[in-house]
Coordinates of C-alpha atoms and ligand atoms in Angstrom, one line a residue:
X1 CA 93.3 126.8 77.1
X2 CA 93.0 129.5 79.7
X3 CA 95.0 129.1 83.1
X4 CA 91.5 129.9 84.8
X5 CA 90.2 126.6 83.7
X6 CA 92.8 124.9 86.1
X7 CA 90.8 124.3 89.1
X8 CA 90.7 121.4 91.2
X9 CA 87.8 119.1 90.1
X10 CA 87.6 120.5 86.9
X11 CA 88.0 118.3 83.7
X12 CA 90.2 119.8 81.0
X13 CA 91.3 118.8 77.6
X14 CA 95.0 118.9 76.9
X15 CA 97.4 117.6 74.1
X16 CA 100.5 115.8 75.4
X17 CA 103.8 117.3 74.1
X18 CA 106.3 115.4 76.1
X19 CA 106.7 112.5 78.6
X20 CA 108.4 112.3 81.9
X21 CA 109.6 109.7 84.0
X22 CA 107.2 107.2 85.1
X23 CA 104.9 107.9 82.0
X24 CA 103.7 111.2 83.0
X25 CA 102.6 113.1 80.1
X26 CA 103.4 116.8 80.1
X27 CA 101.1 119.4 78.6
X28 CA 101.8 123.3 78.8
X29 CA 100.0 126.5 78.8
X30 CA 101.7 129.6 77.9
X31 CA 101.4 132.5 80.2
X32 CA 103.0 136.0 80.5
X33 CA 105.0 134.3 83.4
X34 CA 106.3 131.3 81.5
X35 CA 105.0 127.9 80.8
X36 CA 102.5 126.4 83.0
X37 CA 103.1 122.8 83.4
X38 CA 100.2 120.0 83.6
X39 CA 100.9 116.7 84.2
X40 CA 98.8 113.6 83.3
X41 CA 100.2 110.2 84.3
X42 CA 100.0 107.3 81.7
X43 CA 99.7 109.5 78.8
X44 CA 102.1 110.0 75.8
X45 CA 103.6 112.5 73.4
X46 CA 100.9 113.4 70.7
X47 CA 97.7 112.2 72.7
X48 CA 94.8 114.6 73.2
X49 CA 93.3 113.8 76.5
X50 CA 90.6 114.7 79.1
X51 CA 91.9 115.0 82.7
X52 CA 90.6 116.0 86.1
X53 CA 92.7 118.5 88.0
X54 CA 93.4 116.9 91.4
X55 CA 96.2 119.5 92.5
X56 CA 96.7 122.9 91.3
X57 CA 100.1 124.6 92.2
X58 CA 101.5 128.0 91.3
X59 CA 103.6 126.7 88.4
X60 CA 102.2 123.2 87.7
X61 CA 99.0 121.0 88.0
X62 CA 98.8 117.3 88.8
X63 CA 95.9 115.7 86.9
X64 CA 94.1 112.2 86.5
X65 CA 93.5 110.9 83.2
X66 CA 89.8 110.6 82.3
X67 CA 89.9 109.5 78.7
X68 CA 92.1 109.4 75.5
X69 CA 90.3 111.4 73.3
X70 CA 92.8 111.1 70.1
X71 CA 95.6 108.6 69.9
X72 CA 99.2 109.6 69.4
X73 CA 100.6 109.5 65.9
X74 CA 103.1 107.0 67.4
X75 CA 100.3 104.6 68.4
X76 CA 99.4 101.5 66.6
X77 CA 96.0 99.4 66.7
X78 CA 96.1 96.5 68.8
X79 CA 93.6 93.5 68.9
X80 CA 93.6 93.8 72.8
X81 CA 91.2 95.2 75.2
X82 CA 92.9 98.3 76.7
X83 CA 93.4 98.1 80.3
X84 CA 94.6 100.4 82.8
X85 CA 97.5 98.1 83.7
X86 CA 99.0 98.3 80.2
X87 CA 98.7 102.0 79.4
X88 CA 101.3 102.0 76.6
X89 CA 100.3 98.9 74.8
X90 CA 99.9 100.7 71.5
X91 CA 103.1 102.1 71.4
X92 CA 105.8 100.2 69.3
X93 CA 108.3 98.6 71.9
X94 CA 111.2 100.7 70.3
X95 CA 109.4 103.8 71.2
X96 CA 108.8 102.4 74.8
X97 CA 112.4 101.6 75.1
X98 CA 113.6 105.1 74.2
X99 CA 111.3 106.9 76.6
X100 CA 112.0 104.4 79.5
X101 CA 115.9 104.4 78.9
X102 CA 115.9 108.5 78.6
X103 CA 113.8 109.2 81.6
X104 CA 115.4 106.8 83.7
X105 CA 118.9 107.9 83.1
X106 CA 117.7 111.4 83.6
X107 CA 116.3 110.4 87.3
X108 CA 119.7 109.3 88.1
X109 CA 121.3 112.4 87.2
X110 CA 118.5 114.5 88.7
X111 CA 117.6 112.6 92.0
X112 CA 120.7 110.5 92.2
X113 CA 123.2 113.2 91.4
X114 CA 124.9 110.8 89.1
X115 CA 126.5 112.9 86.6
X116 CA 128.5 110.1 85.1
X117 CA 125.5 107.9 84.5
X118 CA 126.0 107.7 80.5
X119 CA 129.6 106.3 81.1
X120 CA 128.4 103.6 83.6
X121 CA 125.3 102.8 81.9
X122 CA 125.8 99.3 80.5
X123 CA 122.9 97.9 78.8
X124 CA 119.1 98.0 78.3
X125 CA 117.7 94.4 78.4
X126 CA 114.7 93.9 76.3
X127 CA 112.0 91.4 77.5
X128 CA 112.0 88.0 75.6
X129 CA 108.4 88.0 75.1
X130 CA 106.4 91.4 74.7
X131 CA 103.0 90.1 75.0
X132 CA 101.3 87.5 77.2
X133 CA 104.4 87.7 79.4
X134 CA 102.8 88.1 83.1
X135 CA 102.6 85.3 85.4
X136 CA 100.0 86.8 87.8
X137 CA 97.0 88.7 87.5
X138 CA 94.4 90.3 89.9
X139 CA 90.9 90.8 88.7
X140 CA 88.4 92.7 90.7
X141 CA 84.6 92.2 91.0
X142 CA 82.4 95.3 91.5
X143 CA 78.9 96.1 91.5
X144 CA 79.5 99.4 89.6
X145 CA 80.6 98.5 86.1
X146 CA 81.8 100.7 82.9
X147 CA 80.5 99.8 79.7
X148 CA 83.3 100.4 77.2
X149 CA 80.9 100.6 74.1
X150 CA 78.3 103.2 75.5
X151 CA 80.9 104.6 77.7
X152 CA 78.5 104.5 80.6
X153 CA 78.5 103.4 84.2
X154 CA 76.1 100.7 85.2
X155 CA 74.8 99.2 88.3
X156 CA 75.2 95.3 88.4
X157 CA 78.0 92.9 88.2
X158 CA 81.5 93.4 86.7
X159 CA 84.7 91.3 86.6
X160 CA 87.8 92.7 85.2
X161 CA 90.2 95.8 86.0
X162 CA 89.4 98.8 87.5
X163 CA 88.6 102.0 85.3
X164 CA 91.4 104.4 85.2
X165 CA 91.6 106.7 88.0
X166 CA 89.0 104.9 89.8
X167 CA 89.0 102.5 92.8
X168 CA 85.3 101.5 92.6
X169 CA 84.4 101.2 88.9
X170 CA 85.4 97.9 87.1
X171 CA 85.4 97.4 83.1
X172 CA 84.3 93.8 82.3
X173 CA 87.3 92.1 80.5
X174 CA 85.4 91.1 77.2
X175 CA 88.6 89.8 75.5
X176 CA 92.2 89.4 76.4
X177 CA 94.6 92.1 77.5
X178 CA 97.6 91.0 75.8
X179 CA 99.7 90.7 78.9
X180 CA 98.6 87.6 80.5
X181 CA 97.4 84.2 79.4
X182 CA 95.2 84.6 76.3
X183 CA 93.1 81.4 76.8
X184 CA 92.3 82.3 80.4
X185 CA 91.3 85.9 79.8
X186 CA 89.1 84.8 76.9
X187 CA 87.4 82.5 79.4
X188 CA 87.1 85.3 82.1
X189 CA 83.5 86.3 80.8
X190 CA 82.3 82.6 81.5
X191 CA 83.6 82.9 85.2
X192 CA 81.8 86.2 85.6
X193 CA 78.6 84.8 84.2
X194 CA 78.7 81.9 86.6
X195 CA 79.2 84.0 89.6
X196 CA 76.6 86.6 88.4
X197 CA 74.0 83.7 88.1
X198 CA 74.8 82.5 91.5
X199 CA 72.5 85.5 92.9
X200 CA 75.2 86.5 95.2
X201 CA 76.3 90.2 94.7
X202 CA 79.6 91.6 93.5
X203 CA 81.4 93.7 95.9
X204 CA 80.1 97.5 96.2
X205 CA 83.4 99.4 97.0
X206 CA 81.8 102.6 98.2
X207 CA 79.2 100.8 100.4
X208 CA 81.7 98.3 101.3
X209 CA 79.1 95.3 101.1
X210 CA 78.7 92.4 98.8
X211 CA 80.2 88.9 98.3
X212 CA 82.5 88.7 95.3
X213 CA 85.8 90.7 95.7
X214 CA 88.8 89.5 93.7
X215 CA 90.0 86.6 91.6
X216 CA 93.8 86.1 91.6
X217 CA 95.5 83.9 89.1
X218 CA 99.1 82.7 89.0
X219 CA 100.7 81.0 86.0
X220 CA 103.3 78.4 85.7
X221 CA 105.1 78.6 82.3
X222 CA 107.0 75.4 83.0
X223 CA 103.9 73.5 83.2
X224 CA 101.3 75.6 81.5
X225 CA 99.2 75.5 84.5
X226 CA 97.1 78.1 86.5
X227 CA 96.4 78.5 90.2
X228 CA 93.2 80.4 91.0
X229 CA 92.1 82.1 94.0
X230 CA 88.6 83.5 94.7
X231 CA 88.3 86.1 97.4
X232 CA 85.0 86.8 98.9
X233 CA 83.4 88.3 102.2
X234 CA 81.6 85.9 104.2
X235 CA 78.1 87.6 103.8
X236 CA 75.6 85.2 103.0
X237 CA 78.6 82.6 102.2
X238 CA 76.3 79.6 103.3
X239 CA 74.3 80.5 99.9
X240 CA 77.2 79.8 97.6
X241 CA 78.0 76.2 96.3
X242 CA 81.8 75.9 96.4
X243 CA 81.6 72.3 95.2
X244 CA 79.5 73.4 92.3
X245 CA 81.8 76.3 91.5
X246 CA 84.9 74.0 91.7
X247 CA 83.3 71.6 89.1
X248 CA 82.7 74.5 86.9
X249 CA 86.4 75.8 86.9
X250 CA 87.8 72.2 86.8
X251 CA 85.5 71.7 83.7
X252 CA 86.4 75.2 82.2
X253 CA 90.1 74.8 82.7
X254 CA 90.6 71.0 82.5
X255 CA 94.3 70.0 82.9
X256 CA 95.5 73.5 83.1
X257 CA 94.1 74.0 86.5
X258 CA 97.0 73.4 89.1
X259 CA 94.8 74.3 92.0
X260 CA 91.7 76.5 93.3
X261 CA 91.7 78.4 96.4
X262 CA 89.2 80.3 98.4
X263 CA 89.8 83.1 100.8
X264 CA 87.5 85.0 103.0
X265 CA 88.3 88.8 103.3
X266 CA 86.0 91.0 105.2
X267 CA 88.6 93.8 105.2
X268 CA 86.5 97.0 103.9
X269 CA 89.8 98.5 102.4
X270 CA 90.7 98.1 98.7
X271 CA 94.5 97.1 99.2
X272 CA 96.6 94.2 99.0
X273 CA 95.3 93.1 102.3
X274 CA 91.9 92.8 101.0
X275 CA 93.2 89.9 98.7
X276 CA 94.7 87.8 101.5
X277 CA 93.3 85.8 104.5
X278 CA 93.3 82.2 105.5
X279 CA 93.2 79.9 102.3
X280 CA 90.8 76.9 101.9
X281 CA 92.1 74.6 99.3
X282 CA 89.1 73.6 97.0
X283 CA 91.0 71.7 94.4
X284 CA 94.4 70.4 93.5
X285 CA 97.3 72.0 95.2
X286 CA 98.2 75.5 96.5
X287 CA 101.6 76.0 94.7
X288 CA 102.8 76.0 91.3
X289 CA 106.4 75.3 89.9
X290 CA 108.5 77.3 87.7
X291 CA 112.2 76.7 86.4
X292 CA 114.6 79.6 86.3
X293 CA 118.2 79.2 85.2
X294 CA 118.1 75.5 85.7
X295 CA 116.8 75.8 89.2
X296 CA 113.4 74.8 90.4
X297 CA 111.0 77.0 92.4
X298 CA 107.7 76.2 94.0
X299 CA 105.5 79.3 94.5
X300 CA 102.4 80.0 96.7
X301 CA 99.9 82.6 96.0
X302 CA 101.5 85.2 98.5
X303 CA 105.0 84.8 97.7
X304 CA 106.8 87.4 95.5
X305 CA 107.9 85.9 92.3
X306 CA 109.2 88.2 89.3
X307 CA 106.1 88.6 87.3
X308 CA 107.8 88.2 83.9
X309 CA 109.7 85.0 84.5
X310 CA 111.5 84.8 81.0
X311 CA 112.8 88.3 81.5
X312 CA 113.6 87.4 84.9
X313 CA 116.4 85.2 83.9
X314 CA 118.0 88.0 82.2
X315 CA 117.6 90.1 84.9
X316 CA 119.2 87.3 87.4
X317 CA 122.1 86.7 84.8
X318 CA 122.8 90.4 84.9
X319 CA 122.8 90.4 88.8
X320 CA 124.9 87.4 89.2
X321 CA 127.4 89.1 86.6
X322 CA 127.6 92.1 88.8
X323 CA 127.9 90.2 92.1
X324 CA 130.8 88.4 90.4
X325 CA 132.6 91.3 88.8
X326 CA 135.9 92.1 90.4
X327 CA 134.9 89.8 93.0
X328 CA 136.9 86.6 92.8
X329 CA 137.0 86.2 96.3
X330 CA 133.2 86.0 96.8
X331 CA 133.4 82.6 98.4
X332 CA 135.5 83.9 101.2
X333 CA 132.7 86.1 102.8
X334 CA 129.1 85.9 103.4
X335 CA 126.6 86.9 100.7
X336 CA 123.5 88.6 102.0
X337 CA 120.3 88.5 99.6
X338 CA 118.1 91.1 101.5
X339 CA 114.5 91.2 100.3
X340 CA 114.9 87.9 98.9
X341 CA 111.2 86.4 98.1
X342 CA 111.4 82.9 97.4
X343 CA 115.2 83.0 97.4
X344 CA 115.8 83.1 93.7
X345 CA 119.0 85.3 93.6
X346 CA 120.4 83.8 96.8
X347 CA 120.1 80.3 95.3
X348 CA 121.6 81.0 91.9
X349 CA 124.7 82.6 93.8
X350 CA 125.1 79.7 96.1
X351 CA 124.8 77.1 93.2
X352 CA 127.8 79.2 91.2
X353 CA 130.1 79.7 94.2
X354 CA 130.9 78.4 97.4
X355 CA 130.0 81.4 99.5
X356 CA 127.7 81.2 102.4
X357 CA 124.5 82.8 101.5
X358 CA 121.9 84.5 103.8
X359 CA 118.6 85.4 102.4
X360 CA 116.0 87.5 104.5
X361 CA 112.4 88.3 103.6
X362 CA 109.5 89.5 105.9
X363 CA 106.9 87.0 103.9
X364 CA 106.9 83.8 106.0
X365 CA 105.3 81.9 103.2
X366 CA 108.1 83.0 100.9
X367 CA 110.8 82.0 103.4
X368 CA 109.0 78.6 103.7
X369 CA 109.0 78.5 99.7
X370 CA 112.6 79.4 99.7
X371 CA 113.9 76.8 102.3
X372 CA 112.0 74.0 100.3
X373 CA 113.3 75.1 97.0
X374 CA 117.0 75.1 98.4
X375 CA 116.4 71.5 99.4
X376 CA 114.8 70.5 96.2
X377 CA 117.6 72.1 94.4
X378 CA 120.0 70.4 96.7
X379 CA 121.7 73.8 97.6
X380 CA 123.4 73.5 100.9
X381 CA 125.3 76.7 101.4
X382 CA 122.1 78.9 101.9
X383 CA 120.0 80.0 104.9
X384 CA 116.8 81.9 105.1
X385 CA 115.3 84.0 107.6
X386 CA 111.9 85.4 107.9
X387 CA 112.2 88.7 109.3
X388 CA 112.0 92.5 108.6
X389 CA 115.4 93.4 107.0
X390 CA 115.9 96.3 109.4
X391 CA 115.2 94.2 112.4
X392 CA 117.2 91.4 111.1
X393 CA 120.3 93.5 110.8
X394 CA 119.8 95.1 114.2
X395 CA 119.4 91.6 115.9
X396 CA 122.5 90.1 113.9
X397 CA 125.1 92.9 114.6
X398 CA 127.7 90.0 114.5
X399 CA 127.7 90.1 110.8
X400 CA 129.3 93.5 110.4
X401 CA 132.6 93.4 108.4
X402 CA 131.9 89.7 107.5
X403 CA 129.6 90.3 104.6
X404 CA 131.4 90.7 101.1
X405 CA 128.5 90.9 99.0
X406 CA 124.9 92.4 99.4
X407 CA 122.1 91.8 97.1
X408 CA 119.4 94.3 97.8
X409 CA 116.1 94.1 96.0
X410 CA 113.5 96.0 97.9
X411 CA 109.8 96.8 96.9
X412 CA 108.8 99.6 94.9
X413 CA 108.8 102.2 97.8
X414 CA 112.5 101.2 98.2
X415 CA 114.5 100.4 101.3
X416 CA 113.8 102.5 104.4
X417 CA 116.5 105.0 105.5
X418 CA 117.1 103.0 108.8
X419 CA 117.6 99.8 107.0
X420 CA 119.9 101.4 104.4
X421 CA 122.2 102.8 107.2
X422 CA 122.2 99.3 108.6
X423 CA 123.3 97.9 105.1
X424 CA 126.0 100.5 104.8
X425 CA 127.4 99.7 108.5
X426 CA 127.8 96.1 107.3
X427 CA 130.7 97.6 105.1
X428 CA 130.6 95.0 102.3
X429 CA 132.9 95.9 99.4
X430 CA 130.2 95.0 96.8
X431 CA 126.4 95.9 96.6
X432 CA 124.0 94.9 93.8
X433 CA 120.9 96.9 94.2
X434 CA 118.1 95.5 92.2
X435 CA 115.1 98.0 92.1
X436 CA 111.6 98.3 90.3
X437 CA 111.6 101.7 91.1
X438 CA 114.8 103.7 89.6
X439 CA 113.4 107.0 91.5
X440 CA 113.8 105.4 95.1
X441 CA 117.0 103.6 93.9
X442 CA 118.4 106.9 92.7
X443 CA 117.4 108.7 96.2
X444 CA 119.3 105.9 98.0
X445 CA 122.4 106.5 95.8
X446 CA 123.4 109.5 97.5
X447 CA 123.8 108.0 100.7
X448 CA 125.7 105.2 99.1
X449 CA 128.1 107.7 97.6
X450 CA 128.5 109.5 100.8
X451 CA 129.5 106.1 102.5
X452 CA 132.2 106.0 99.9
X453 CA 130.6 103.4 97.3
X454 CA 131.1 104.1 93.6
X455 CA 128.6 103.2 90.9
X456 CA 130.3 100.9 88.6
X457 CA 127.8 99.8 86.4
X458 CA 123.8 100.2 85.8
X459 CA 121.5 98.2 83.6
X460 CA 117.9 98.6 82.9
X461 CA 115.6 95.5 82.2
X462 CA 112.2 95.9 80.4
X463 CA 110.4 93.6 83.0
X464 CA 107.0 95.4 82.3
X465 CA 106.5 96.1 78.7
X466 CA 103.4 98.4 78.0
X467 CA 103.9 100.0 81.4
X468 CA 106.0 102.9 82.6
X469 CA 107.8 100.4 84.8
X470 CA 111.4 99.3 84.6
X471 CA 113.6 97.3 86.6
X472 CA 117.2 98.6 87.2
X473 CA 120.4 96.7 88.5
X474 CA 123.2 98.7 89.8
X475 CA 126.8 97.5 91.1
X476 CA 128.4 99.7 93.7
X477 CA 131.9 99.0 94.9
X478 CA 134.0 100.4 97.5
Ligands
SAM1 C1 111.1 93.1 94.5 S1 110.7 91.9 95.8 C2 112.2 90.8 95.5 C3 112.2 89.5 95.6 C4 113.4 88.7 95.0 N1 114.5 89.4 95.2 C5 112.9 88.0 93.8 O1 113.7 88.5 92.7 O2 112.2 87.2 93.7 C6 110.5 92.5 97.4 C7 110.6 91.6 98.5 O3 110.8 92.5 99.8 C8 110.0 91.9 100.6 N2 109.8 92.9 101.7 C9 109.3 94.0 101.6 N3 109.3 94.8 103.0 C10 110.3 94.0 103.6 C11 111.1 94.3 104.8 N4 110.9 95.3 105.5 N5 111.8 93.2 105.3 C12 111.8 92.2 104.6 N6 111.6 92.0 103.2 C13 110.7 92.9 103.0 C14 108.8 91.6 100.1 O4 107.8 90.5 100.7 C15 109.3 90.7 98.6 O5 109.4 89.5 98.6

């Protein structure tokens, strides 16, 4: 290929020769000035792909994957429908492990300037279940579909996942994806047909009109039950028979249906906000139960709960091991569980020690769940606050020098600079930093090192098989 073909908007064909952190495939063009590098996310060494150029720079270009033309020699055939959320499902798990481990450790060296990462690296924890491991899925409706057989777009009614690289086209899920509940996904087509036959239209993302928007499903592995939420706009809502829809879903899922919710959302964006709104309970209950490490958790639709619960037990075991390591006097100080979600980590620590534990999360529903869960688990030495972490630490300066241990588990974007500064001011001796994004965790390492913390141990957990994502647990001490 010629360098002249690398123009914004052009579709190019390249062979991937290497894979970088985050599942970014790399292709190269030889030029008299050295290699020109082309990045194509969600591709792997050995694949021949077509990709759209989205950014052209002097030495490299960023592209979006359009299609995989030829599989990599490393890939195997799988009986699942390929979806954009599981781009590496055809790669053996051992190959995924090697690339995740190598690229993550490299990020800690490059961004975190952590030159002894190999020495402090503790364990790569594999997911106990490689397939059907997720406990939550979000399916989109769209009036613009993509037929996987004819490889053509169609106007009509689709329910499934977004086509790679688009926010407006949906590929119908004709058979299960291999990462969520097999029985449910094989019935999704029936839900799609029911909705389509109602005569109301699927959402048209570019025009921002239509009725059916999302179907969100949460699964309890403990009870083998499903909690569903249908998100619609309110356009012509009076024409939709919710009673008949409820009867249909009850009939379809039988005892497996824990509850069915409906949410109206007229938000024109295509973000997480578009899935939330005031819920109406159409059937059953609005929460499901899950057991983790002997504790019981009630979870609502909005509350964060680790998406791979069997692997989360291993993640939490390692987190607790790090929190207790060289920390015999943990019960003398306060333990803070920042970004606590439904309070899982805080409750496990509280159940194993006499320490006073404080949990903070911004989602009020999650904190409500956390409080109820603590009562249910008969844990008294824990207190939960619904607040922004930064504001909470600002409003409660009295905790400074009283905190022995901090657990940090921020969302993918990481902790804000301001909040990290406040965490550092708390002057805790032990920080266990759990992260679903090693890049932002590595970024924050520099500040922790400058504040006198040393990275003692780091483990990676394969919470998300078949994606480029990996969870990391780092133990810092001073
Ligand atoms: C990765 S989850 C961690 C959840 C929990 N530790 C667990 O394992 O279940 C990140 C959490 O951070 C919360 N969050 C995001 N931004 C926040 C903020 N500014 N202040 C407090 N919590 C926040 C989210 O609601 C979410 O529950």
